[in-house]
Coordinates of C-alpha atoms in Angstrom, one line a residue:
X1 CA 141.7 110.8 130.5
X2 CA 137.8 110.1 130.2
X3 CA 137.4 107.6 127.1
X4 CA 135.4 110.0 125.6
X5 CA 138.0 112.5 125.0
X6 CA 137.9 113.7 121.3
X7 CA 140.9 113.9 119.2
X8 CA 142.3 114.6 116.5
X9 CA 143.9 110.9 114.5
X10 CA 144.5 111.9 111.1
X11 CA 144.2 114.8 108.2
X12 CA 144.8 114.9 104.5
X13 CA 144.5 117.6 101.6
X14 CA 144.6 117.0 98.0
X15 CA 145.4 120.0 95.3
X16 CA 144.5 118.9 92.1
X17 CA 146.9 120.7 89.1
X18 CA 145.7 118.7 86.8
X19 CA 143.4 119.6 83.0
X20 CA 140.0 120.9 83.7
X21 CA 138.4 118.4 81.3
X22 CA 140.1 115.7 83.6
X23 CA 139.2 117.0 87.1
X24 CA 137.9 115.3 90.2
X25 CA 134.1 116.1 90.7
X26 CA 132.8 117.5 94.3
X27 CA 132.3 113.6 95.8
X28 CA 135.9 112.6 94.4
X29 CA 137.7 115.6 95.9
X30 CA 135.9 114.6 99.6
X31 CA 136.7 111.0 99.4
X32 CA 140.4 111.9 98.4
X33 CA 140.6 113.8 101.2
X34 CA 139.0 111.4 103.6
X35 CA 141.4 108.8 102.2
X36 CA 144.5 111.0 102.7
X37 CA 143.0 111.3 106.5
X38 CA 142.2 108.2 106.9
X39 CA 146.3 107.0 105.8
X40 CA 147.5 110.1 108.1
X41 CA 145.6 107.7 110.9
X42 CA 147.3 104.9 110.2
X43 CA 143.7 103.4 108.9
X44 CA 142.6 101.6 105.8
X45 CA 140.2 103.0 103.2
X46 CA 137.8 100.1 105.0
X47 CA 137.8 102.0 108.2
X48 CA 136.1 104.7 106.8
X49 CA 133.1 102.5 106.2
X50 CA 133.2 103.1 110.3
X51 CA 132.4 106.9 110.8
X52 CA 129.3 107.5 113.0
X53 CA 129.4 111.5 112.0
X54 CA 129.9 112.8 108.8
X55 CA 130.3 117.0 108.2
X56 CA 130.9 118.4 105.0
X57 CA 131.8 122.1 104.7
X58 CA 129.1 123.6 102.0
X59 CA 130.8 124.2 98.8
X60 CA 130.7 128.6 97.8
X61 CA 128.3 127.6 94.3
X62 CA 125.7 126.8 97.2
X63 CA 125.8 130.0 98.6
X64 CA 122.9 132.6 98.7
X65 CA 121.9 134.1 95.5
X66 CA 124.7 131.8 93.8
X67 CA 122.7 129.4 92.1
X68 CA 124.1 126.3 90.9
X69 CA 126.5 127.0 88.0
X70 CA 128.2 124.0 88.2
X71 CA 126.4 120.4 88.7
X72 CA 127.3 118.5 92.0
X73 CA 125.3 116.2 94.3
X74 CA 122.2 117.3 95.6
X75 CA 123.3 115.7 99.3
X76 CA 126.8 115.8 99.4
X77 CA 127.2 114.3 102.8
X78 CA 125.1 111.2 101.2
X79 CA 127.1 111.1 98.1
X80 CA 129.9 110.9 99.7
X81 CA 128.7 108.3 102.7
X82 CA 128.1 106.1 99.9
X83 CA 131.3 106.5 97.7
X84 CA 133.4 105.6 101.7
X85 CA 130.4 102.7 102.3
X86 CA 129.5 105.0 105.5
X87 CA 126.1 104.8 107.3
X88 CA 127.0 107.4 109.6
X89 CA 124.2 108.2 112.3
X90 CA 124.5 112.3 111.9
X91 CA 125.4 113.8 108.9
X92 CA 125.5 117.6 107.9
X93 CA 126.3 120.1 105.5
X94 CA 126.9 123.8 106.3
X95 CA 126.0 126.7 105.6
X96 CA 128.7 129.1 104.0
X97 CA 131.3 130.5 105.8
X98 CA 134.9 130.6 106.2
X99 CA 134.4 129.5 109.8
X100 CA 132.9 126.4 109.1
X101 CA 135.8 123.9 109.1
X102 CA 136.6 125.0 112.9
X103 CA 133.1 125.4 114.4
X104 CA 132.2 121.6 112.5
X105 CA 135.5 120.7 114.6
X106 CA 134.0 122.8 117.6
X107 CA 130.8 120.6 116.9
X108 CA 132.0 117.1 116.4
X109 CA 134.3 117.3 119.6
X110 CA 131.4 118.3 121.7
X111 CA 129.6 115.2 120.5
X112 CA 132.2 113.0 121.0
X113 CA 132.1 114.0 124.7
X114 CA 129.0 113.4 125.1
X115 CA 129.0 110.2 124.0
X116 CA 127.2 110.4 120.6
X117 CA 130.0 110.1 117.9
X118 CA 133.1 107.6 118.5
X119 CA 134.4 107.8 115.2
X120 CA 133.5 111.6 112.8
X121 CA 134.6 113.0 109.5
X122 CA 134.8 116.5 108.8
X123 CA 135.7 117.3 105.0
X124 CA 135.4 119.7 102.5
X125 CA 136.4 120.7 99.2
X126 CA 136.1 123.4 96.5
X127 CA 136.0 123.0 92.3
X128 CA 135.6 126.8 91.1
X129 CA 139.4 126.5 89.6
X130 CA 138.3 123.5 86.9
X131 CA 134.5 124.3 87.3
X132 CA 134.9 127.3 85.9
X133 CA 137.2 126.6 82.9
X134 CA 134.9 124.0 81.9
X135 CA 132.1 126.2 81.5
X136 CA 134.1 128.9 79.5
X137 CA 135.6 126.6 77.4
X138 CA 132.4 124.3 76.9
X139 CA 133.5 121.0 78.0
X140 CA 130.6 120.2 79.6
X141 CA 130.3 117.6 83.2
X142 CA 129.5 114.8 81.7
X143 CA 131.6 112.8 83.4
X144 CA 131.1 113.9 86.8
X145 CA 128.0 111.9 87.5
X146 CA 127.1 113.4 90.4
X147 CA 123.6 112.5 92.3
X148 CA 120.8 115.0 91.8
X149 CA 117.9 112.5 93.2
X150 CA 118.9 112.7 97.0
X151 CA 116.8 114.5 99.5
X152 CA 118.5 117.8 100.9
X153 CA 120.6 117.5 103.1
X154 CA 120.5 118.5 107.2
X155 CA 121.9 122.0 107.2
X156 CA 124.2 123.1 110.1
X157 CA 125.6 126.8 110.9
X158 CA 123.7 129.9 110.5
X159 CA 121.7 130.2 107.4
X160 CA 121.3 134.0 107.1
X161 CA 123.0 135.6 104.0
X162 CA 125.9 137.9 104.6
X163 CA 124.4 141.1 103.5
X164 CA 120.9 143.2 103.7
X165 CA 119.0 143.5 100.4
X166 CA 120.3 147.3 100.7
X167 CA 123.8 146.8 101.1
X168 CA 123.5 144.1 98.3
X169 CA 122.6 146.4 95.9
X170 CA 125.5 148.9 97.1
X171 CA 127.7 145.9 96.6
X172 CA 128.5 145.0 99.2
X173 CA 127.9 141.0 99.0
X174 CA 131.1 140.7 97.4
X175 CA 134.4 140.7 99.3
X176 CA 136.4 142.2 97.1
X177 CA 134.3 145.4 97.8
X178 CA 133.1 144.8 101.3
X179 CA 137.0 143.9 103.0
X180 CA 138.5 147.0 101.5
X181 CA 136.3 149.3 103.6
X182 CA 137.5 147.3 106.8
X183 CA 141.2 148.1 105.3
X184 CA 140.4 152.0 105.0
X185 CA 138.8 152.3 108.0
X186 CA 141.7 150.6 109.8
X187 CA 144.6 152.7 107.9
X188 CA 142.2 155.8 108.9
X189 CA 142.4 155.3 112.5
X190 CA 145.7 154.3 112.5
X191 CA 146.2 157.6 110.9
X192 CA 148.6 156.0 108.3
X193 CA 149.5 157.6 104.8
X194 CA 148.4 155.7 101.8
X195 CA 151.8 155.0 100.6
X196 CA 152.7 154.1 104.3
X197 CA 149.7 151.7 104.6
X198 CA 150.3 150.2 101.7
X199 CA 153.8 149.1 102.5
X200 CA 152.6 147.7 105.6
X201 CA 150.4 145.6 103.4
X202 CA 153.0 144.2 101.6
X203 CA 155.3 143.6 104.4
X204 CA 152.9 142.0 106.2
X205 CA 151.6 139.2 103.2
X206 CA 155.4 138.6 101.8
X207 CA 156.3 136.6 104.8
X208 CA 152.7 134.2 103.7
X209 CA 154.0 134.0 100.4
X210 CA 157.1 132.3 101.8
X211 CA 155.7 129.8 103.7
X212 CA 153.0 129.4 100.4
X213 CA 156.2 128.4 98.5
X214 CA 157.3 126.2 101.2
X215 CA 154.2 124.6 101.0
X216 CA 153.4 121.6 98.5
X217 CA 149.7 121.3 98.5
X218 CA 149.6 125.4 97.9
X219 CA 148.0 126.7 94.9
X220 CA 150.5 129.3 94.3
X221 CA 153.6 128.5 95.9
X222 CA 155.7 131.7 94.9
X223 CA 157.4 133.8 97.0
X224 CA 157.0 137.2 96.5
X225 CA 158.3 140.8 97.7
X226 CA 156.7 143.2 99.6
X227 CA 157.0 145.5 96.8
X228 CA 155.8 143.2 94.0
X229 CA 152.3 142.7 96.1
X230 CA 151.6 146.3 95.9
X231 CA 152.5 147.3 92.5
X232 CA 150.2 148.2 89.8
X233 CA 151.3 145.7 87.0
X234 CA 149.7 144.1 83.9
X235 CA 149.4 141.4 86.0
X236 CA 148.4 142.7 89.6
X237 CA 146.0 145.5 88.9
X238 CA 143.9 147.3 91.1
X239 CA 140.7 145.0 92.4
X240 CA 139.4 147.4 95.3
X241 CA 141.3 150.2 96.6
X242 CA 143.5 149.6 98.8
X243 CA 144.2 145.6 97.6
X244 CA 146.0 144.9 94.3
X245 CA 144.5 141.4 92.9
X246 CA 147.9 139.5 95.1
X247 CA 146.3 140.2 98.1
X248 CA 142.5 139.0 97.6
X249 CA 142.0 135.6 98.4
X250 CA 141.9 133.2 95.2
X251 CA 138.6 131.4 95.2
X252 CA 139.0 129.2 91.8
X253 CA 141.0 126.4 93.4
X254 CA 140.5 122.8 92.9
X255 CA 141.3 121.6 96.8
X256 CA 140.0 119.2 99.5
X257 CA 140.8 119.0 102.8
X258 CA 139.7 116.9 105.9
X259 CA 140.3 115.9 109.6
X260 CA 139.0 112.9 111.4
X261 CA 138.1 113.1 115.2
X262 CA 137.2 110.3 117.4
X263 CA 137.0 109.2 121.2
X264 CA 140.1 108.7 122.6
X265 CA 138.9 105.0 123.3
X266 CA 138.0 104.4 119.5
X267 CA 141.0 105.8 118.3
X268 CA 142.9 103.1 120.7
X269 CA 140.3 100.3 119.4
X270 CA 141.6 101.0 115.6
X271 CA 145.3 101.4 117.0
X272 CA 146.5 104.4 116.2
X273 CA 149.6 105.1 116.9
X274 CA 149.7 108.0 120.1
X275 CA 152.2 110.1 118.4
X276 CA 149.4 110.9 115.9
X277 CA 147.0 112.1 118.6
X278 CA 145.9 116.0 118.7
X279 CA 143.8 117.1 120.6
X280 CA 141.7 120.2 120.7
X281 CA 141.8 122.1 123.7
X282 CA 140.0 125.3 123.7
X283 CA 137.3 126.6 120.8
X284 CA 134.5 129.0 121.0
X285 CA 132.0 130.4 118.3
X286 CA 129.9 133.9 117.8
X287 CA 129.1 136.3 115.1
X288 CA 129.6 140.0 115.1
X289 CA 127.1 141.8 115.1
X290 CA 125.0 140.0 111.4
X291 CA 125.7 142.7 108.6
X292 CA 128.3 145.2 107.7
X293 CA 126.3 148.7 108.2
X294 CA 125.6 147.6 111.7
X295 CA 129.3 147.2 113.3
X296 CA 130.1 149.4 115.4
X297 CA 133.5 150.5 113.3
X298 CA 135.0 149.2 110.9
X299 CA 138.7 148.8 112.5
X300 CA 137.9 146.1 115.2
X301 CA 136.0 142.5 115.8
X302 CA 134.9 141.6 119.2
X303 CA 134.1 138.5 118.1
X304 CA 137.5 137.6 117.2
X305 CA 138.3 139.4 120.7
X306 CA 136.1 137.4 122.8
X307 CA 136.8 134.2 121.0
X308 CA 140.1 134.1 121.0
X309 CA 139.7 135.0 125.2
X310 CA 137.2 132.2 125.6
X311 CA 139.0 129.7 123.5
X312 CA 142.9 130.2 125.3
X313 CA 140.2 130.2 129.0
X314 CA 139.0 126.5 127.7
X315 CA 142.5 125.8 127.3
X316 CA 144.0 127.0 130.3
X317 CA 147.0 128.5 128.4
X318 CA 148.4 131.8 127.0
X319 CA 149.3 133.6 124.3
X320 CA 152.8 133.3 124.9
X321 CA 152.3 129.5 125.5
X322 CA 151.0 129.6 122.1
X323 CA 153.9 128.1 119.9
X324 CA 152.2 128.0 116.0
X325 CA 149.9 130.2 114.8
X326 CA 147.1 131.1 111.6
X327 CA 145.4 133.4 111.6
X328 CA 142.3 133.3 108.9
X329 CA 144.1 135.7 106.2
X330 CA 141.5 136.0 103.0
X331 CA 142.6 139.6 102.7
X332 CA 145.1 142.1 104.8
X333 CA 142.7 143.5 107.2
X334 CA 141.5 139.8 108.4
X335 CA 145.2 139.4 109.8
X336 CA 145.1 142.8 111.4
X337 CA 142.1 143.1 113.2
X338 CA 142.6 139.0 113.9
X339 CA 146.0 139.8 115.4
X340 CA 145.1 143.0 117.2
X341 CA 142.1 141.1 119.1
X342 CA 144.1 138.6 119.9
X343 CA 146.9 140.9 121.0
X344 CA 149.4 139.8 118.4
X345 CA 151.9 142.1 116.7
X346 CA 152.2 141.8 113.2
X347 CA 155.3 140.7 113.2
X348 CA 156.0 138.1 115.8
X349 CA 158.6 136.2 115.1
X350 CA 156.3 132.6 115.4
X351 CA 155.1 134.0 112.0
X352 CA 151.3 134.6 111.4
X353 CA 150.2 131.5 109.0
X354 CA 151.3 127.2 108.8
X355 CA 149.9 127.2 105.0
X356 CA 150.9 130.5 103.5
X357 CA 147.4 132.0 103.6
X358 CA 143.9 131.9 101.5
X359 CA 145.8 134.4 98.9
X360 CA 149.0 131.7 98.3
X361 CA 147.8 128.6 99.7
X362 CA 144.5 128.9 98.2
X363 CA 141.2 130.5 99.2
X364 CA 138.8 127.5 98.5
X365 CA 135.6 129.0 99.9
X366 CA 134.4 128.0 102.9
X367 CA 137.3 125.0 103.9
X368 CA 140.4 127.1 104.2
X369 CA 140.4 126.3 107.7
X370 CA 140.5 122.8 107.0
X371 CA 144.0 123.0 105.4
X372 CA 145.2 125.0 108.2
X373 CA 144.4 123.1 110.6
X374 CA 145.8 119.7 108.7
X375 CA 148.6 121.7 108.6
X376 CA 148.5 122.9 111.9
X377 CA 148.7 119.0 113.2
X378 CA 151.8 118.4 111.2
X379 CA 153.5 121.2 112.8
X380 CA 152.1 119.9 116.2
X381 CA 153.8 117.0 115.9
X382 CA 156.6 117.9 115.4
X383 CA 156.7 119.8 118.3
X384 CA 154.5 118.2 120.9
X385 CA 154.8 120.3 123.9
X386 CA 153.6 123.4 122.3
X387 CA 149.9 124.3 121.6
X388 CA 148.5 125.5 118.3
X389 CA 146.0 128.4 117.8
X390 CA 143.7 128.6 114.3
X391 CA 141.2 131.4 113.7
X392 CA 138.2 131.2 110.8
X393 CA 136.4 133.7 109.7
X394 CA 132.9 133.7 107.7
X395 CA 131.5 135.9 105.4
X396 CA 132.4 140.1 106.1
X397 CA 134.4 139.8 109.0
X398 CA 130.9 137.9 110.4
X399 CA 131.1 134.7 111.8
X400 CA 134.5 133.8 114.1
X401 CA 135.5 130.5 115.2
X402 CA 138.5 129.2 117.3
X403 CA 140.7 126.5 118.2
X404 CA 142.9 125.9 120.4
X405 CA 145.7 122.3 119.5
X406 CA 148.2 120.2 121.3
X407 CA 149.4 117.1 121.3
X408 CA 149.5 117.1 125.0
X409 CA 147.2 115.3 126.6
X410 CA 144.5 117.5 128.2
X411 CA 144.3 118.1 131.8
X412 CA 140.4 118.1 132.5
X413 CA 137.1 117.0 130.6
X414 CA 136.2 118.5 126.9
X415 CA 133.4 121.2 127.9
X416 CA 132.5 123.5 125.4
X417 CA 130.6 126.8 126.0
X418 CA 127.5 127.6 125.1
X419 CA 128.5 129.8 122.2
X420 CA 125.2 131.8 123.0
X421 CA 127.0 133.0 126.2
X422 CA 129.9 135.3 124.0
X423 CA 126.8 135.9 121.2
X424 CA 124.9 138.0 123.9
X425 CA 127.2 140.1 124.8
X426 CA 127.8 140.7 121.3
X427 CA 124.2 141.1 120.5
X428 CA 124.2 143.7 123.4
X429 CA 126.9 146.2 122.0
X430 CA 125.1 149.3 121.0
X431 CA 125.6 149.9 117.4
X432 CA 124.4 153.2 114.9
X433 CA 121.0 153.5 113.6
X434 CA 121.3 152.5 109.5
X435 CA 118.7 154.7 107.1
X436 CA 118.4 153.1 103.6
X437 CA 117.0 156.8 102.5
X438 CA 119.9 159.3 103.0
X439 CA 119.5 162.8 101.9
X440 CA 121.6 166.4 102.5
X441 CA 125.0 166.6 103.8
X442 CA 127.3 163.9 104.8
X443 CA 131.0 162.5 105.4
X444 CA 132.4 159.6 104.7
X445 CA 133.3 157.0 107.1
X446 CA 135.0 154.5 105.1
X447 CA 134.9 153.4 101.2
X448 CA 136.9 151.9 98.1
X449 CA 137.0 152.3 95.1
X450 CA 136.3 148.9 92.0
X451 CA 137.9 148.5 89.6
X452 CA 137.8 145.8 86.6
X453 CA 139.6 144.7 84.4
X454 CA 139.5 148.1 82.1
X455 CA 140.2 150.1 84.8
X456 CA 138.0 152.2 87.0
X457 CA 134.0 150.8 87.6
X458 CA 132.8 152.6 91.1
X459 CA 133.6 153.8 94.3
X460 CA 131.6 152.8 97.6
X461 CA 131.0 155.3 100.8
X462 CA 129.6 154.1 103.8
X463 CA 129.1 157.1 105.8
X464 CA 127.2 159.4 108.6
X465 CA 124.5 161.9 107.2
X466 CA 123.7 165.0 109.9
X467 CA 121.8 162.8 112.3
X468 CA 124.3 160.8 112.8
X469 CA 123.5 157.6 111.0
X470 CA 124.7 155.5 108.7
X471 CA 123.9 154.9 105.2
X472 CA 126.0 153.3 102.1
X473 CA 126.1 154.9 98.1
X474 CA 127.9 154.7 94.9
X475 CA 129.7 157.5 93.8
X476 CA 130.0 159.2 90.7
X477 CA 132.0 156.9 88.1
X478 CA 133.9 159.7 87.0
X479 CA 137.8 159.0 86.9
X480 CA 138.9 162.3 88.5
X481 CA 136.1 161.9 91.4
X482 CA 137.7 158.2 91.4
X483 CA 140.9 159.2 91.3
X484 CA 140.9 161.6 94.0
X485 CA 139.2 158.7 96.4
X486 CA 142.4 157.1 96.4
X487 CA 145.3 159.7 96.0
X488 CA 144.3 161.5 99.4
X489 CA 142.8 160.0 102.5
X490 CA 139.3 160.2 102.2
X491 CA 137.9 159.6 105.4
X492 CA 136.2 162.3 107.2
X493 CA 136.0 163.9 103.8
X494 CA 132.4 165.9 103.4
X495 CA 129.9 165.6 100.3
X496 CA 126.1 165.4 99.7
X497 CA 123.7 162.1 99.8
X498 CA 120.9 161.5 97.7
X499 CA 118.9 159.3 95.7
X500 CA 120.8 158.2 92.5
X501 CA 119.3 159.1 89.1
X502 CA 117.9 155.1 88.7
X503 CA 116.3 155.3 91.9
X504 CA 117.6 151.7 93.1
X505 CA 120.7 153.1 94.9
X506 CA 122.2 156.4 97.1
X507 CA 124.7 159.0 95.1
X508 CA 127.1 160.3 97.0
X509 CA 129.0 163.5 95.7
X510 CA 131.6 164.2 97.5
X511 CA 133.1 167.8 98.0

């Protein structure tokens, strides 16, 4: 092998279950990490003061339109550089997405074989699980002392937010509304009842929680039923139609995660030991088609599709060579259009997840990935002639990323594809035209219906007026309209589109 094949040499994760007034700030949580990577490598703590490349995956309080409810460092790849004694050459931050631990990998790799990182650390964590308690209980960050006089950071990943100004006032930049229409749409097609669908959703996430409660570094290692993830209880109420609150993705998590990669000739020069080695075979990187209203269904991701085809190509492998599998699993649907692209059933028997999933595991923000593919080495090396497939998803079903592991040594030089080459073709896909102004007679081509806490808040349409195009509206909030949403299947059902009252949004009525 070419010295300047990149590898995988170590991976740690860190779940913190600790009191909130006592919990690791943003730098801590990396550095953790990066220690528990760096003693997975067989390295000292001092050997981190050796990294070259430095990625940390953005933390979900940076996202668009967040703001900054919590206090961390203002550059956390700088905070953090310092904390390890680092001067790495290249250092980034991303920008959010679930796909970011993978395409940083995808990254990093590519500059390893090419000569301009020997030794990298990609890291991430999330603090939304103490964060949070501390500001509704008032006890302050005082003792967080993280850096707010750094320059910005260099961003890396796509900067664009996930939704259009219109769908973000329709609600759709959350999602808890947004993956539910996916989940409709899919049953829809499918032509599935709704009490039929929704066992298929629980038998497909009890298996996760099985391997959750397998899992020591999960945040809610629990194995549960397929019946208990779909009841309506006290506890598991309604979030958005179809998804009870155990199948949505936990974001308030206190979790780090990180991998290091190097060249194969550094990770000789620091001796680690070859059984540790992974190395990444196959990845690719594209984005569906930006925002929700302009798929061209709902059911189906050609990103994932093309991807997934590109990354097992790099590889040279296929499916069935594939011996360990996740698939990026923040809600149902992300598992079932993931595994239909792919050309997975639902069930195969080489199971569907390594951690448990985002729901089990823990959903911390963007670095989910992260875990999975710490975990993913693990399995690896347990089993060293198989290969290893992860998938990451970003934002609404957006932004896909792929990798392809093994701990067999790989046959020909790391070459990564231009991931513009898939991104045309996806760019190219003809789509429907979207009108933000909606009036007359319409049907529904997918939708959910919110609820909170108290019960019933709103339901969403996305749907087709006469000419054929697309648009998005609230319904009326009243129960029985509400109601009726989710006791019969509502797709293809008829109504009439309009301006609401307030002017800011569509109303549609349906029939």
């Amino acid at each position: 092998m070419d010295d300047r094949t990149p590898v995988l040499i170590g991976a740690g994760q860190f779940t913190y279950r600790g009191e909130p007034q006592s919990s690791p700030p943003p730098t801590q949580l990396l550095k953790i990490a990066a220690l528990a990577a760096a003693q997975d490598a067989g390295l000292s703590e001092a050997a981190l003061g050796g990294i070259d490349s430095l990625a940390v995956v953005g933390f979900t309080v940076d996202a668009p339109g967040g703001g900054r409810p919590t206090p961390h460092s203002a550059n956390p790849p700088a905070s953090l550089a310092r904390v390890l004694g680092a001067s790495p050459d290249w250092a980034v931050y991303s920008h959010m997405g679930g796909n970011s631990p993978q395409q940083l990998i995808n990254v990093l790799c590519e500059r390893v074989s090419r000569g301009e990182t020997r030794l990298g650390l990609v890291v991430g964590c999330e603090f939304l699980g103490s964060a949070t308690k501390r500001l509704t209980r008032g006890l302050g960050f005082d003792d967080w002392n993280e850096e707010v006089d750094l320059d910005p950071p260099e961003r890396i990943g796509d900067p664009r937010p996930g939704v259009t100004p219109y769908e973000a006032r329709h609600g759709l930049g959350r999602p808890i509304n947004t993956y539910p229409l996916f989940e409709n749409a899919l049953r829809a097609r499918d032509g599935r009842s709704i009490p039929d669908h929704q066992k298929r959703l629980g038998e497909l996430f009890a298996p996760f929680t099985e391997v959750a409660a397998r899992n020591r570094d999960a945040w809610f290692p629990i194995a549960r039923t397929a019946e208990e993830l779909i009841t309506v209880t006290e506890r598991n109420r309604m979030v958005g139609f179809p998804y009870t609150k155990y199948l949505n993705a936990i974001m308030d998590v206190d979790q780090s995660a990180g991998v290091l990669v190097a060249s194969l000739a550094k990770a000789r020069e620091l001796g680690v030991p070859e059984e540790n080695l992974v190395y990444l075979h196959g990845c690719a990187d594209a984005a569906d088609l930006w925002y929700p209203l302009d798929r061209q269904n709902f059911h189906s991701s050609p990103a994932m599709r093309l991807t997934g085809a590109r990354a097992l190509e790099m590889a040279g492998v296929s499916l069935d060579q594939i011996g360990v599998i996740d698939l990026y699993s923040c809600f149902p649907v992300a598992v079932e259009i993931g595994a239909e692209a792919l050309g997975l059933a639902l069930d195969d028997p080489r199971g569907l997840t390594v951690t448990g999933g985002l729901p089990y595991a823990g959903g911390p923000g963007n670095n989910y990935a992260m875990h999975s593919i710490a975990v993913m080495m693990q399995r690896l090396r347990e089993a060293r002639d198989t290969y290893g497939l992860v998938t990451a998803n970003g934002w609404f079903l957006t932004k896909q990323s792929t990798g392809i592991y093994s701990c067999r040594a790989p046959e020909k030089p790391f070459e990564r594809q231009d991931p513009g080459v898939i991104q045309r073709q996806i760019d190219a896909l003809p789509h429907p035209v979207v009108t933000e102004t909606p009036q007359g007679r319409a049907v529904i081509e997918t939708y959910t219906v919110v609820h909170g806490r108290e019960g019933y808040m709103m339901g969403i349409v996305v749907g087709r007026d006469e000419a054929d195009r697309r648009f998005v509206a609230h319904t009326p909030t009243d129960p029985g309209v509400l109601h009726s949403l989710e006791a019969a299947e509502s797709v293809g059902r008829t109504g009439s589109v309009g301006p609401a009252p307030e002017g800011q949004r569509n109303l549609f009525v349906p029939d």
